[in-house]
Coordinates of C-alpha atoms in Angstrom, one line a residue:
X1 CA 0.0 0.0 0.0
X2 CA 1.3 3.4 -0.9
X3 CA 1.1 6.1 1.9
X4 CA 1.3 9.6 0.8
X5 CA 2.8 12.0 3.5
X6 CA 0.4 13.7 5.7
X7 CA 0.6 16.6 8.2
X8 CA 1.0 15.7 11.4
X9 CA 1.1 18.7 14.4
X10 CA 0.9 19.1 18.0
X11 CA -2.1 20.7 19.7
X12 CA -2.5 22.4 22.8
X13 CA -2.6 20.3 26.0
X14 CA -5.7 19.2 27.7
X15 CA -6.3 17.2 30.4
X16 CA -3.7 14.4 30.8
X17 CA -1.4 15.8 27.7
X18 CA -1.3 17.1 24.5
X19 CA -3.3 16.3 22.0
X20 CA -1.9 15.8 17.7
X21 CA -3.7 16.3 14.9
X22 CA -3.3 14.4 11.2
X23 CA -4.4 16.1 8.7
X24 CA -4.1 15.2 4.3
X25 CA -5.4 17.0 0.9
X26 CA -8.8 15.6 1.3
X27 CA -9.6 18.1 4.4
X28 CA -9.9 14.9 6.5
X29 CA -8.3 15.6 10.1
X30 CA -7.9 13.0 12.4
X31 CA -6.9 14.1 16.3
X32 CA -5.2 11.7 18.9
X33 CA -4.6 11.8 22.6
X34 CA -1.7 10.0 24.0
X35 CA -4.1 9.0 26.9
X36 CA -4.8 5.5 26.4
X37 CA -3.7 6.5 22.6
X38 CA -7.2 7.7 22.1
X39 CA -8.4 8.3 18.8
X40 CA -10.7 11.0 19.7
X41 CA -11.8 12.9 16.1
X42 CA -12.0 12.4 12.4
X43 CA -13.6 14.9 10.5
X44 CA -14.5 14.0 7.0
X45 CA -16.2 15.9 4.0
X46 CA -19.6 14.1 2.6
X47 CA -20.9 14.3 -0.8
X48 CA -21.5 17.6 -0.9
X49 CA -18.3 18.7 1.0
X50 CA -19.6 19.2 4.1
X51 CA -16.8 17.8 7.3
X52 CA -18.6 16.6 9.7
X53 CA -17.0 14.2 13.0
X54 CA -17.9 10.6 12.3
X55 CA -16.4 9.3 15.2
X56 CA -18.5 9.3 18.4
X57 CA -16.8 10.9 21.2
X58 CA -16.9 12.5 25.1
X59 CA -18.2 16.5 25.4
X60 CA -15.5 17.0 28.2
X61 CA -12.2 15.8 29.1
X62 CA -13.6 14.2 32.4
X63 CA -15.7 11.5 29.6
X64 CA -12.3 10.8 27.8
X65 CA -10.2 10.3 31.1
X66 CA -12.7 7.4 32.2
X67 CA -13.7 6.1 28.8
X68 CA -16.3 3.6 30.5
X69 CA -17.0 2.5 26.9
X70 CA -13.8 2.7 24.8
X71 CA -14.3 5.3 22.3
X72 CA -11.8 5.7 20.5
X73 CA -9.1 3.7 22.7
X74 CA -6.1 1.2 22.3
X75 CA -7.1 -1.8 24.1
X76 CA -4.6 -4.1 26.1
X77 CA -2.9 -6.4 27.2
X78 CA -6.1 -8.7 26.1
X79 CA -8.6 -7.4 23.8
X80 CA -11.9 -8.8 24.5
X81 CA -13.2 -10.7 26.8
X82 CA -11.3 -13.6 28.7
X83 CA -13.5 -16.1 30.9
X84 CA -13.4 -15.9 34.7
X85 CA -10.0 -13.8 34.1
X86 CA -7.9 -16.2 34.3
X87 CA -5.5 -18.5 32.1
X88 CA -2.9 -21.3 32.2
X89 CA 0.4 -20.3 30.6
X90 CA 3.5 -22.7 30.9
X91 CA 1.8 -24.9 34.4
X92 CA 1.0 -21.8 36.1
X93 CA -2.7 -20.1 36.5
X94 CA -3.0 -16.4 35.8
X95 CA -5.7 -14.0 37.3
X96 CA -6.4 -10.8 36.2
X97 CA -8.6 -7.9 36.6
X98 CA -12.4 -9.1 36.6
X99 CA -14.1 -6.3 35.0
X100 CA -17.5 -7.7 33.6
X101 CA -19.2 -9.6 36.4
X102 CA -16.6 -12.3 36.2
X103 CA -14.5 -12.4 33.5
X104 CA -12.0 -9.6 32.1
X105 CA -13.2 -7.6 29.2
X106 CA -10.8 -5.0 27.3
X107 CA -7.9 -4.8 29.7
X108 CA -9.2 -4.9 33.1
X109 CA -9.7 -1.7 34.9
X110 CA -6.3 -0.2 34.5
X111 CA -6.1 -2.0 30.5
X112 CA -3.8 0.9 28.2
X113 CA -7.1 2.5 27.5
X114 CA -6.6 4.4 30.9
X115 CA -2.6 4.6 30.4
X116 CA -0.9 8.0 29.2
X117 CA 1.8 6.7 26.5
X118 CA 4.5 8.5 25.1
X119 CA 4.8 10.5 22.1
X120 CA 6.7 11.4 19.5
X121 CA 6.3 13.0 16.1
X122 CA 8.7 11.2 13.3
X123 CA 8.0 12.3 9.8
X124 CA 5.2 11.7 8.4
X125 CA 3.9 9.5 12.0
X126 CA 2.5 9.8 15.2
X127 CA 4.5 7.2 17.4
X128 CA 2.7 6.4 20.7
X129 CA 4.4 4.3 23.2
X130 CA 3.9 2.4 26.5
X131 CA 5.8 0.1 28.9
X132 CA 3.1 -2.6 31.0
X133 CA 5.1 -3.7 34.1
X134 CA 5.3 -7.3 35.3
X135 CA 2.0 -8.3 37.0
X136 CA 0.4 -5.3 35.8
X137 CA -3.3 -6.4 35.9
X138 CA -2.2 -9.5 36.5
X139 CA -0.7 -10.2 33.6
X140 CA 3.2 -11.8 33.6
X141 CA 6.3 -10.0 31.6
X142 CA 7.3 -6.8 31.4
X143 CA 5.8 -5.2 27.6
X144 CA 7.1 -2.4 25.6
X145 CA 4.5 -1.3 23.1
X146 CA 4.8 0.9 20.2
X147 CA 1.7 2.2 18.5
X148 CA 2.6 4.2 15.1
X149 CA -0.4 6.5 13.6
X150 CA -0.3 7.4 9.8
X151 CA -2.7 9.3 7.6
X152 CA -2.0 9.2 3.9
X153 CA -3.7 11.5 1.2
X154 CA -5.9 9.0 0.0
X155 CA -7.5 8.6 3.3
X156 CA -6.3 5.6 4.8
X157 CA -5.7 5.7 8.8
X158 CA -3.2 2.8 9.2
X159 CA -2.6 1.4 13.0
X160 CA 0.3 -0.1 12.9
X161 CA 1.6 -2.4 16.4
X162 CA 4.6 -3.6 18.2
X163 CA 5.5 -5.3 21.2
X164 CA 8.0 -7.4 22.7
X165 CA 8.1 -8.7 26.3
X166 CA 10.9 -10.2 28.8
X167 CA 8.7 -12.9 29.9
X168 CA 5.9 -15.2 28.3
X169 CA 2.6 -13.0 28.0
X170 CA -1.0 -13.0 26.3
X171 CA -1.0 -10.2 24.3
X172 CA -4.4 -9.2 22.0
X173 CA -4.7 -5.3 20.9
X174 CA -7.1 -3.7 19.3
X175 CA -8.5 0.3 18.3
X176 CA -12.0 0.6 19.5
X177 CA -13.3 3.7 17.7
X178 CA -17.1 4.0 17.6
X179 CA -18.0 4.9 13.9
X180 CA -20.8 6.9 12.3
X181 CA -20.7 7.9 8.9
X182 CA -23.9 10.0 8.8
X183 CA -22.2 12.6 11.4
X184 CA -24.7 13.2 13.4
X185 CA -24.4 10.5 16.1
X186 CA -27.9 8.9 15.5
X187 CA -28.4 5.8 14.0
X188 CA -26.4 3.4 12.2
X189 CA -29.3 1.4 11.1
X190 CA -29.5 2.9 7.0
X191 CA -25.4 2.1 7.2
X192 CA -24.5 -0.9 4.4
X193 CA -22.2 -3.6 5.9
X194 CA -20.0 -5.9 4.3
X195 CA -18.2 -8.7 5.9
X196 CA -15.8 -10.9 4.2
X197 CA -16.2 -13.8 6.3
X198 CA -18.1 -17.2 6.3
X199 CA -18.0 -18.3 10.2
X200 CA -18.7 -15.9 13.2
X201 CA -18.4 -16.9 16.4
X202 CA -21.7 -18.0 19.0
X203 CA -21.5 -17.0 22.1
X204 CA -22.8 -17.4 25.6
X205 CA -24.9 -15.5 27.7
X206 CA -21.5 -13.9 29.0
X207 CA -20.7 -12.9 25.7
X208 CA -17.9 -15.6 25.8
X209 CA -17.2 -18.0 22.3
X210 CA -18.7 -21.1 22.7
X211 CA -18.1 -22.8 19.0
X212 CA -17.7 -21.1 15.6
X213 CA -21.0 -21.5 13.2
X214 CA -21.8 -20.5 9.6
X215 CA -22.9 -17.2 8.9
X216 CA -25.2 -18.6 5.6
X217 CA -29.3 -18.1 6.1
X218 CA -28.6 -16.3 9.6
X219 CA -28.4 -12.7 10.5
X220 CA -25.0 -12.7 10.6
X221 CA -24.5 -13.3 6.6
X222 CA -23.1 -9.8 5.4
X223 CA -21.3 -11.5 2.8
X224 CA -23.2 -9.2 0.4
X225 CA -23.9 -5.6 1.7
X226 CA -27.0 -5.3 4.2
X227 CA -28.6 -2.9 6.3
X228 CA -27.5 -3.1 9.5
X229 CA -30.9 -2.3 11.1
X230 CA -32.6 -4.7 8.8
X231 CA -30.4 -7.6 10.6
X232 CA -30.8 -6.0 14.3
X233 CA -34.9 -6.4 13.8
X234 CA -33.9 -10.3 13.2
X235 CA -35.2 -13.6 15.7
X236 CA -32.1 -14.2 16.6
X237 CA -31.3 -15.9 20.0
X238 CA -27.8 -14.9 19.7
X239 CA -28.9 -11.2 19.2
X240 CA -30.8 -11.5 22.1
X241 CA -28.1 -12.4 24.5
X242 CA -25.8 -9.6 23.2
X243 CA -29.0 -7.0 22.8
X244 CA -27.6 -6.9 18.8
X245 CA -24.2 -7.6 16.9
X246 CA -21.2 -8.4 19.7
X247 CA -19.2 -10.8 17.9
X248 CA -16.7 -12.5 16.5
X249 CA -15.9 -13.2 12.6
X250 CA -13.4 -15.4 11.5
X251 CA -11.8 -13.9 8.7
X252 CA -10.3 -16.2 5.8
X253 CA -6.5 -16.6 5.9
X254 CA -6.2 -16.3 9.6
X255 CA -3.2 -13.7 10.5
X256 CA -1.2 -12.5 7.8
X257 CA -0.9 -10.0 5.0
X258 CA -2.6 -6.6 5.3
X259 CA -6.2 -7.3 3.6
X260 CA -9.3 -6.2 2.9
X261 CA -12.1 -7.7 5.3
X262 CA -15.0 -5.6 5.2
X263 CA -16.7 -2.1 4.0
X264 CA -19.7 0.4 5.3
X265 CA -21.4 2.6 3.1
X266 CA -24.0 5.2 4.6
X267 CA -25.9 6.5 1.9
X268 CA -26.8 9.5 2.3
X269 CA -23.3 11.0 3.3
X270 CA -22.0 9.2 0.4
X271 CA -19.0 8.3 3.1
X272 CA -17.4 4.8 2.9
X273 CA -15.3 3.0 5.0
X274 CA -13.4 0.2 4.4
X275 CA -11.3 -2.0 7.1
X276 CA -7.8 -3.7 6.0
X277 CA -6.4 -6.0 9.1
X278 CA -3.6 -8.5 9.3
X279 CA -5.5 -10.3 12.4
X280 CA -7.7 -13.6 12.1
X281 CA -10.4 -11.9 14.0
X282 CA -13.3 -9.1 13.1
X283 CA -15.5 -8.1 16.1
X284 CA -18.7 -6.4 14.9
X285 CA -20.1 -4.5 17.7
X286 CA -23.0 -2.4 17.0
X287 CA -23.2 -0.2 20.0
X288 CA -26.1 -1.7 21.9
X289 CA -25.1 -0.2 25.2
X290 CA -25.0 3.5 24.3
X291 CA -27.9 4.4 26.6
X292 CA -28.0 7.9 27.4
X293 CA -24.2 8.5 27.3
X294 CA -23.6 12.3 26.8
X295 CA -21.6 12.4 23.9
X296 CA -20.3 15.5 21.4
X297 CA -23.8 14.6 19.4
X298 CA -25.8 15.0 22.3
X299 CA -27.1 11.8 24.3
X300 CA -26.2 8.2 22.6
X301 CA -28.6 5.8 22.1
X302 CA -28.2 2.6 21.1
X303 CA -27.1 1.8 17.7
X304 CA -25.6 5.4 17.3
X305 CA -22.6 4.2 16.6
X306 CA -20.7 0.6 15.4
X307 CA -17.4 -1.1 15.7
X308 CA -15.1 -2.8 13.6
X309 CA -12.4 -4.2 15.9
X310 CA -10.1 -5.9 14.3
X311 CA -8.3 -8.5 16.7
X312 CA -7.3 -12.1 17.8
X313 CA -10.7 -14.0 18.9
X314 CA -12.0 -13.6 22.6
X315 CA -10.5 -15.7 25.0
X316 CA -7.8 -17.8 22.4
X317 CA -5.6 -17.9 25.0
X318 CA -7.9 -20.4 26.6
X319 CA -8.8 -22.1 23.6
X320 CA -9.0 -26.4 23.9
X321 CA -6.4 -26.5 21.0
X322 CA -2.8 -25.6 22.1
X323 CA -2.0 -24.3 18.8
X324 CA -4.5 -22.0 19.1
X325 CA -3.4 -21.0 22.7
X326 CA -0.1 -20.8 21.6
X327 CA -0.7 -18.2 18.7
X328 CA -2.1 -15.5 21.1
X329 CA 1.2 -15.9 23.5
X330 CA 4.4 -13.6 23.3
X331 CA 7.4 -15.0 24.5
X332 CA 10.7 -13.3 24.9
X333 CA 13.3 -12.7 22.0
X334 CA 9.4 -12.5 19.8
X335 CA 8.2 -9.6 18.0
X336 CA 4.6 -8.7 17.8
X337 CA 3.2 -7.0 15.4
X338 CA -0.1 -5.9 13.5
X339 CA -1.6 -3.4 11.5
X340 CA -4.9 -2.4 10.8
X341 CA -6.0 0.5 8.3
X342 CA -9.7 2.6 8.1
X343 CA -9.3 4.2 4.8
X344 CA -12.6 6.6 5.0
X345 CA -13.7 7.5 1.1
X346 CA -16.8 9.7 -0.2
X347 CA -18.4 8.3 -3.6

């Protein structure tokens, strides 16, 4: 993929730090705050040129320092959701922070969304950074994390990861940026989704994988573009449980090469986005838990906004199948890495 160079600036400081702003020839500017390397804006022209934010976010820096549901943030050590927080690694049992009832979801309560990382401008990037201490959370190993932001001039946001560790670790990280492409914070229910993937994930009534199942003849088939809020109105016992879409896809390939795995079109903006990952994993969330949270659009409601979180799949570490286990651990003299891009178009 060609990246164009982009502008890339410091803001004034707020809150916990400073704040930096991308910006390319398409007037798109995208803003980032080093706490819990936030994506916090991207303002985007529609059709008819009009920039509007399609990113839900906080009205004050008090929402953004406690980010109680993610917008915007880098989630870590483990993405997702792990059951009872816990996990066997090399004979001995982890726990970690139980943040949802009981099992660990996103992090735990001190995860990197509530961490202020480092930051430096090199170029044409934004290069965030973070060191998790041994037992932080829980979690073993001491991790050095590198985050590098990078807007090109053709509108692609790419994400891309590092870490290393000095002792065996799970490791799972994710963005978590609440999209809509309308602007206005309402509904995400006229919004076209695509999904290149044939098996999603079922879960239980803890939102925790149980077995992976075909997508064909269910709600979950966005193989061809549909209406999200068609699918929401669906009999679906597993949209029941979640209260809508909170799962897991399994994208084809597994983890490699950067790809192209789905693609949202909201009609009347004309905006488009399209998600490129190098992960094995696709959460579609589609907000069902925005009740009454005091956003920049006014009060969220459910469905105002969805997710595309690119990721390993929830709780892999504890997966029957060793291989599986295996993939989602770090070990020292490893590199991890992965990228993720949200290239945002206007047809």
């Amino acid at each position: 993929m060609t990246m164009v160079l982009s502008r890339v600036r410091r803001l004034t400081d707020e809150g916990a730090g400073p704040l930096f702003m991308l910006s390319n020839s398409l007037d798109m500017s995208v803003v980032i705050s080093p706490w819990g390397a936030t994506l916090r804006s991207w303002r985007v022209p529609d059709r008819y040129g009009r920039v509007a934010d399609i990113l839900l976010g906080y009205p004050s820096e008090k929402g953004w320092q406690e980010n109680l549901h993610f917008m915007g943030a880098t989630v870590g050590r483990w993405a997702n959701r792990m059951s009872n927080a816990r996990f066997s690694l090399d004979g001995r049992l982890f726990q970690v922070d139980r943040n949802e009832g009981n099992h660990l979801l996103h992090g735990g309560y001190t995860g990197f969304h509530r961490r202020l990382w480092s930051a430096r401008i090199q170029d044409d990037t934004l290069v965030l950074g973070l060191t998790s201490p041994d037992g932080d959370g829980g979690f073993p190993g001491a991790v050095n994390v590198q985050l590098a932001y990078r807007l090109d001039d053709e509108g692609r946001l790419l994400l891309d990861y590092q870490a290393s560790s000095d002792a065996p670790t799970p490791i799972n990280l994710t963005a978590h940026p609440y999209f809509n492409l309308g602007g206005d914070g309402r509904d995400i229910r006229d919004h076209q989704l695509r999904i290149d993937a044939e098996q999603v994930l079922h879960t239980d009534k803890a939102l925790i994988p149980t077995h992976q199942a075909p997508v064909a003849g269910s709600a979950f088939d966005f193989r061809s573009p549909a209406p999200i809020g068609a699918r929401l109105s669906w009999l679906e016992p597993q949209l029941t449980l979640a209260g809508g879409f909170d799962h897991c896809y399994v994208l084809p390939g597994g983890r490699g090469d950067l790809r192209e795995v789905a693609h949202v079109h909201e009609p009347s903006s004309g905006r488009s986005l399209t998600v490129l990952t190098t992960e094995p994993g696709l959460q579609f969330y589609s907000g069902n838990h925005l009740r009454l949270v005091p956003g920049r659009h006014g009060l969220y409601q459910a469905h105002a906004g969805f997710c595309l979180e690119a990721q390993a799949f929830p709780n892999q570490i504890n997966s029957p199948d060793p291989v599986q286990a295996e993939a989602v651990v770090l070990r020292p003299g490893q590199h991890y890495r992965q990228q993720t891009c949200y290239w945002l178009q206007t047809l």
